[in-house]
Amino acid sequence: MSRDPRITAVLGRRVWDSRGRPTVEVEVRCGRSVGRAIAPAGASTGSGEAVELRDGGTRLGGLDVRGAVANVNGPIADALVGHDAADQRVADDRLIALDPSPSLAGLGANAIVAASMAVAHAAAEVADVPLWAWLAGTGTAAGIVTMPLPEIQIFGGGAHAGRRIDIQDLMIVAPGAASFAEALEWTAEVYLAAGGIMNDRGARSGVADEGGWWPAFATNEAAIEALVAAIERAGLVPGRDVAISLDIAASELWRDGGYRLGLEGRDLDSDAMIELVTGWCTRYPIVSVEDPVGEHDLAGFRAITAALGDGVQIVGDDVFVTDAARVDELDGVANAVLVKPNQAGTLSRAADALEASRRTGRGAILSARSGESEDVTIVHLAVGWGAGQLKVGSIARGERTAKWNEALRIEQSLGDRARFAGWSPLRRV
Ligand code: PGA
Ligand code: ZN
């Protein structure tokens, strides 16, 4: 096999994602070493995130990506061929320099992020090491490696379930488990129990976009109650073995300066929204809440972080959009950062956002999107960068299990060098 890290070819193609929508795959070749990656796609996107290029028009509802694929095979290939795949930063800088628009809408963030990830895969192939080890660097690759705490969806909602309930993700974490594998096993027990509860109520009707059960509930709080009941039915202790993590995705609820809870027909101002979420955190074993208020409600974000931040992880997704500058600037907003590479556009920018989260004393969660594929890059980033937490949806649907199963392979390959993050990322709780 060739060990020359110079990029000899870059190939783009159109493939399909978990919502049956077209997306961009990029293959980066260094001689016979090949790296490959597929762009994910969000549904509840932050206004500041990098923008994917879709063709518009009538074909495939305007969602086709022929333009983005052509950009891979044209300008992106021209910029990367001959370059050293082992130098991710320079490759990413070249990609960014190709697109004059700050949002990357010209070439398409979907084209750029798939190219950036494929470069990393190719470099790892050339070095003949797993991607996570390549990203961790030679210093850490021989020592203890932290396996992230998985945040796993049990009920889907919000934009991923036709807005059937307002809360987008009702998830669990299993920090009391001894290993990543045990955390998944406990989660599978809870998922099974939650399906049983929906069955008993005659309310089981399939799954939402990320594999969580379809949320047939009369109120948002009823969904949280059902989650607690599922943990107990699985024989686990809420708050000790397994705890609750919510993504409210509140930017999606923002209407005329307040929050619209469609399920309950209620309109809340920022203070009332904070009171609602605070009440849930008091009554239920909730250890993490993402986007409890919207991206434009910075005062609300600061207020809820001050009120709950000592005991609860407050995660910023839409408000930070994986932008290091925003993480640095937005003092007092959230105590953890959701890191989504496609919000940033390149791996180097995502790494910068992770670095900013550490610099500002915040935690971090590496996250997939609601539109996914068999691509497992996100798992390697979470392990290789030592992020401590990983969010990829539920424990059902192949695009989700592809990621969890890859993490299981990594944990097994590490043997006693693996250390499960457990409670450590939730140290405030
Ligand atoms: P998205 O949802 O991928 O649809 O944006 C995920 C999230 O909000 O965390
Ligand atoms: Zn989110």
Coordinates of C-alpha atoms in Angstrom, one line a residue, residues 71-325:
N71 CA -18.5 21.5 -6.8
V72 CA -16.7 18.5 -5.3
N73 CA -15.6 17.2 -8.7
G74 CA -14.6 20.7 -9.9
P75 CA -13.2 23.4 -7.6
I76 CA -12.8 21.2 -4.5
A77 CA -10.9 18.5 -6.3
D78 CA -8.7 21.1 -8.0
A79 CA -7.9 22.7 -4.6
L80 CA -7.1 19.4 -2.8
V81 CA -5.3 17.3 -5.3
G82 CA -1.5 17.4 -4.7
H83 CA -2.0 18.6 -1.2
D84 CA -0.9 16.6 1.9
A85 CA -4.0 14.8 3.5
A86 CA -2.1 14.6 6.8
D87 CA -2.3 18.4 7.1
Q88 CA -6.0 18.8 7.9
R89 CA -5.7 22.5 8.8
V90 CA -4.2 23.6 5.5
A91 CA -6.7 21.4 3.6
D92 CA -9.6 23.0 5.5
D93 CA -8.2 26.5 5.0
R94 CA -8.1 25.8 1.2
L95 CA -11.7 24.6 1.3
I96 CA -12.8 27.7 3.2
A97 CA -10.8 30.0 0.9
L98 CA -12.7 28.6 -2.1
D99 CA -16.0 30.0 -0.9
P100 CA -16.3 33.8 -0.5
S101 CA -19.5 33.6 1.4
P102 CA -19.2 33.3 5.3
S103 CA -22.0 30.8 5.3
L104 CA -20.3 28.6 2.7
A105 CA -23.5 28.7 0.7
G106 CA -21.6 29.2 -2.5
L107 CA -19.9 25.8 -2.8
G108 CA -22.2 24.3 -0.2
A109 CA -21.4 23.4 3.4
N110 CA -22.5 19.8 2.5
A111 CA -19.8 19.6 -0.1
I112 CA -17.2 21.1 2.1
V113 CA -17.8 19.1 5.3
A114 CA -17.9 15.8 3.4
A115 CA -14.6 16.7 1.8
S116 CA -13.0 17.8 5.1
M117 CA -14.1 14.6 6.8
A118 CA -12.9 12.5 3.8
V119 CA -9.4 14.1 4.0
A120 CA -9.2 13.0 7.7
H121 CA -10.2 9.4 6.8
A122 CA -7.7 9.3 4.0
A123 CA -4.9 10.5 6.3
A124 CA -5.8 7.8 8.8
E125 CA -5.8 5.2 6.1
V126 CA -2.3 6.3 4.9
A127 CA -1.1 6.1 8.5
D128 CA -2.8 2.7 8.8
V129 CA -4.5 3.6 12.1
P130 CA -8.2 4.0 13.0
L131 CA -9.5 7.5 12.5
W132 CA -10.0 8.1 16.3
A133 CA -6.3 7.3 16.9
W134 CA -5.2 9.5 14.0
L135 CA -7.2 12.4 15.6
A136 CA -5.9 11.7 19.1
G137 CA -2.3 11.9 17.8
T138 CA 0.6 9.7 18.7
G139 CA 1.0 11.1 22.3
T140 CA -2.4 9.9 23.5
A141 CA -2.9 6.9 21.2
A142 CA -0.9 4.5 23.5
G143 CA -2.5 5.6 26.8
I144 CA -6.0 5.6 28.4
V145 CA -8.8 6.6 26.0
T146 CA -12.1 8.1 27.2
M147 CA -15.2 6.5 25.7
P148 CA -17.9 9.2 25.6
L149 CA -21.1 9.2 27.6
P150 CA -23.9 8.5 25.0
E151 CA -27.0 10.6 25.0
I152 CA -29.7 8.4 23.5
Q153 CA -33.2 9.4 22.3
I154 CA -36.1 7.4 23.6
F155 CA -39.0 9.6 22.3
G156 CA -38.6 11.9 19.3
G157 CA -40.5 15.1 18.9
G158 CA -40.5 18.7 17.6
A159 CA -39.3 19.1 14.0
H160 CA -38.5 15.3 13.9
A161 CA -42.0 14.2 14.6
G162 CA -44.3 16.6 12.7
R163 CA -44.3 18.8 15.9
R164 CA -46.5 16.2 17.6
I165 CA -45.0 17.4 20.9
D166 CA -42.9 20.5 21.4
I167 CA -39.8 19.0 23.1
Q168 CA -37.6 17.7 20.3
D169 CA -35.5 15.1 22.0
L170 CA -36.4 13.1 25.2
M171 CA -33.1 11.3 25.8
I172 CA -31.4 9.3 28.6
V173 CA -27.8 9.0 29.7
A174 CA -26.5 6.1 31.7
P175 CA -23.6 7.6 33.6
G176 CA -24.0 4.8 36.3
A177 CA -22.9 2.2 33.8
A178 CA -19.4 0.7 34.0
S179 CA -18.7 0.8 30.2
F180 CA -20.0 2.2 27.0
A181 CA -21.3 -1.3 26.2
E182 CA -23.2 -1.4 29.4
A183 CA -24.6 2.1 28.9
L184 CA -26.0 0.9 25.5
E185 CA -27.5 -2.3 27.1
W186 CA -29.3 -0.2 29.8
T187 CA -30.5 2.2 27.1
A188 CA -31.9 -0.7 25.1
E189 CA -33.8 -2.0 28.2
V190 CA -35.3 1.5 28.6
Y191 CA -36.1 1.8 24.9
L192 CA -37.9 -1.6 25.1
A193 CA -39.7 -0.6 28.2
A194 CA -40.8 2.7 26.7
G195 CA -42.2 0.8 23.6
G196 CA -44.0 -1.5 26.1
I197 CA -45.6 1.5 27.8
M198 CA -46.8 2.9 24.5
N199 CA -48.2 -0.5 23.6
D200 CA -50.1 -0.7 26.8
R201 CA -51.7 2.7 26.2
G202 CA -52.5 1.7 22.6
A203 CA -50.4 4.7 21.6
R204 CA -47.5 2.9 19.8
S205 CA -47.2 4.1 16.2
G206 CA -43.7 3.8 14.9
V207 CA -40.7 6.0 15.3
A208 CA -39.6 9.6 14.6
D209 CA -36.7 10.8 12.4
E210 CA -34.0 9.7 14.8
G211 CA -35.5 6.4 15.8
G212 CA -37.1 7.4 19.1
W213 CA -40.7 6.3 19.7
W214 CA -43.4 8.5 18.0
P215 CA -44.6 10.8 20.8
A216 CA -48.3 10.3 21.4
F217 CA -48.8 12.4 24.6
A218 CA -51.3 15.0 25.7
T219 CA -48.7 17.3 27.3
N220 CA -44.9 17.7 27.1
E221 CA -44.7 16.8 30.8
A222 CA -46.6 13.5 30.2
A223 CA -43.7 12.5 27.9
I224 CA -41.2 13.2 30.6
E225 CA -43.3 11.1 33.1
A226 CA -43.4 8.2 30.6
L227 CA -39.7 8.4 30.3
V228 CA -39.3 8.1 34.1
A229 CA -41.7 5.2 34.1
A230 CA -39.7 3.5 31.3
I231 CA -36.5 3.7 33.3
E232 CA -38.2 2.2 36.3
R233 CA -39.9 -0.5 34.3
A234 CA -36.4 -1.4 33.0
G235 CA -35.4 -2.1 36.6
L236 CA -33.0 0.9 36.7
V237 CA -32.9 3.7 39.3
P238 CA -33.7 7.2 37.8
G239 CA -31.1 9.7 38.8
R240 CA -28.6 7.0 39.9
D241 CA -28.2 4.6 37.1
V242 CA -29.9 6.5 34.3
A243 CA -30.9 10.1 34.1
I244 CA -32.9 12.3 31.6
S245 CA -31.5 14.7 29.1
L246 CA -33.8 17.0 27.0
D247 CA -33.3 19.0 23.8
I248 CA -36.1 21.5 23.8
A249 CA -34.8 23.0 20.5
A250 CA -36.6 26.2 21.7
S251 CA -35.5 28.3 18.6
E252 CA -38.2 26.2 16.8
L253 CA -40.9 27.4 19.3
W254 CA -40.0 31.2 19.0
R255 CA -43.0 33.3 17.8
D256 CA -43.2 37.1 18.2
G257 CA -40.7 37.3 21.0
G258 CA -42.1 34.4 23.0
Y259 CA -42.5 30.6 22.9
R260 CA -45.4 28.8 21.4
L261 CA -46.2 25.4 22.9
G262 CA -48.4 24.0 20.1
L263 CA -49.3 20.8 21.9
E264 CA -50.7 22.7 24.9
G265 CA -52.0 25.7 23.0
R266 CA -50.0 28.0 25.3
D267 CA -47.8 31.1 24.7
L268 CA -45.0 31.7 27.1
D269 CA -42.6 34.7 27.5
S270 CA -39.0 34.0 28.2
D271 CA -39.4 34.1 32.0
A272 CA -42.4 31.6 31.9
M273 CA -40.4 29.3 29.6
I274 CA -37.5 29.3 32.1
E275 CA -40.0 28.6 34.9
L276 CA -41.5 25.7 33.0
V277 CA -38.1 24.1 32.3
T278 CA -36.9 24.8 35.9
G279 CA -40.0 23.1 37.2
W280 CA -39.3 20.0 35.2
C281 CA -35.7 20.0 36.4
T282 CA -37.0 20.1 40.0
R283 CA -39.6 17.4 39.6
Y284 CA -37.7 14.9 37.4
P285 CA -34.1 13.5 37.3
I286 CA -33.0 15.8 34.5
V287 CA -29.2 16.3 34.3
S288 CA -29.0 18.1 30.9
V289 CA -31.1 20.5 28.9
E290 CA -30.2 21.7 25.4
D291 CA -31.5 24.9 23.9
P292 CA -34.0 25.5 26.8
V293 CA -34.6 28.9 25.2
G294 CA -34.1 30.1 21.6
E295 CA -30.9 31.3 19.9
H296 CA -32.1 35.0 19.9
D297 CA -33.0 35.0 23.6
L298 CA -29.5 35.6 25.0
A299 CA -30.9 37.2 28.2
G300 CA -33.0 34.1 28.7
F301 CA -30.1 31.8 28.1
R302 CA -28.0 33.7 30.7
A303 CA -30.8 33.7 33.2
I304 CA -31.5 29.9 33.0
T305 CA -27.7 29.2 33.0
A306 CA -27.4 31.2 36.2
A307 CA -30.5 29.6 37.8
L308 CA -29.8 25.9 36.9
G309 CA -26.2 25.8 35.8
D310 CA -24.8 24.6 39.1
G311 CA -26.8 21.4 39.0
V312 CA -27.8 20.9 35.4
Q313 CA -25.8 20.8 32.1
I314 CA -27.2 23.6 30.0
V315 CA -26.2 22.9 26.4
G316 CA -26.1 25.5 23.6
D317 CA -26.8 24.2 20.1
D318 CA -28.4 26.9 17.8
V319 CA -27.0 29.6 19.9
F320 CA -23.3 28.6 19.3
V321 CA -23.7 26.8 15.9
T322 CA -20.2 25.3 16.5
D323 CA -18.5 28.6 16.1
A324 CA -15.5 29.2 18.3
A325 CA -16.0 33.0 18.2

